Amino acid sequence: MNLRIEPIGLVLAVIYAFACWGARKLSLDQFYLPAGIRVAALLLCPPRLWPYLFLGEYAYFAQMRYPMVEKYGLAWVVLGSASLMPAVAFVVRLHRRMMATTTETWLLSIAAASALVVTALNIALSELLWPIPPDMPALTGVARYVVGDFIGILTVAPLALLWATRHSEPDWAAMFLKPTSMALGLMTVLGISAALLPADSMTMKTSLQVLMALPAIALTCLLGWRGAAISVPVLNLIIGLTTPKPYPSSFDPSAFTTQLIMAITGIALLVLGSRISHYYHHYKIRDDGEKNAIKLARSSHVTSEMGLRERALHLRKIGEGMDISLNEVVSWLKLHGHHEIAGGLLDTAVVHSRQFRAQASMVYPTALDHLGLYVALQAGGVREAWDLTHRVSRPRLQGDPCQLSIGLQLAAYRAMTDAVSLLLESESGQIEVRARCGRFGRYQGIVVTVALLDATCALSEATMTMAVERLAGRALAYGGVVQCRRNRVRMALLEMPPIASHDAAHSVSVEYVKTTGRGSSQALT
């Protein structure tokens, strides 16, 4: 233990002593706030500063119990004052490992254990050391003091825990203010209304105090354990401060019954809030993992496309060099009178050059970068390949694809060509290709449909399975879906701006599935 005197420690001892003194002025035996101050201080301060908390506790007890020496004896004053803080510190120390867990239910364990230990010490020392043992039955005293300490701890300690973890999740503060203000305002109104009722309206007063639990429950459901950490202390504080207290050790049976109900409610709210936060934490980790996976998938697609683009540009340069060389040969042949050979060579070169360019454009559609997806489909090599099969009708293309990002257009291009190739390999009959670009709410995207022209001819199960396996990766990378219904494969790809969440894009995809129904591509307008 570091015994070097630290100025901050002495300041802490003074602040702690005054906090306990002020809290005692507001307390009852059935609502003992210094017990909460004690646990909160131990939770907030590192163990190296705990000796100064002991010093502050002894100073607080010295000014309060020194006048009691003649009545209760010096032994009780010294032992009763010196044993409480070390006992609670030992309880908190035993819970240090539990504090590393993701849930905050360990706070209830600390509160219960501290209340029991402190009550046991107080009752035992008073029975053993007082000249005249207390006239209150031991079990009654235990029940009253345990509940009072437990409620006091639940009033102060959750606020300390909330303050200690304020930087753990930076985004929670943005959604904290409005619902908290509404819930606390409603609880305050109900509490003041109950306090202003006449003394003979105990049923109505108790009903209003119990109704204060409803905003607390709502706040817990909205904010998890943080909602419980702010609502449970305020709930206990309002009830405790509105309880009549002619003197510090007074007791109000009706308020005690209400406090018992609220103590049980506080336990339930803290447990519920911790479980809500626990599952929300796991959901957020999984959601962040899904976002990162989608981001990496999209980056991987774009990177592979850029590699293909470089390869296509290199092939284009090779093709241009071959054309220049062939033109030089043709010119030389014509110059030396070999016109027939030059003409035949020129015709062959033109055909091969066109085929070479078509194959290069199928590696990467360079026309898409400048003229958009639809021009790349109608003027590139993929269109010539489709025409050679005599099975693919002229695509029906609607909307302006240039409004979409290059990455999404490339994904749609690959998905469309892969779907056509799959149907050409696995199915018979004519194939129809349709695409429509547009907006869906705040999102823009494209719907692509590749279908057999014969509506009565359904796709086989094997084709549907392969379509989903081959196409789903590109669709999911852009927040889209792939559907196989009857004679068609339908895909929707949507833009997901950086500020939009994966949840929003996923909900758009689900809504698209619901609204498009059995096969219409009119969802994007």
XYZ file of C-alpha atoms in Angstrom, residues 32 61 63 79 84 126 179 279 296 314:
10
model
C -30.300 5.528 4.314
C -18.654 9.292 12.341
C -18.636 14.409 14.546
C -15.649 -0.282 16.720
C -18.193 -0.534 8.449
C -25.204 -2.767 19.499
C -36.466 10.108 -23.378
C -28.160 -8.474 -25.978
C -14.964 -5.755 -47.534
C -3.680 -3.382 -71.975
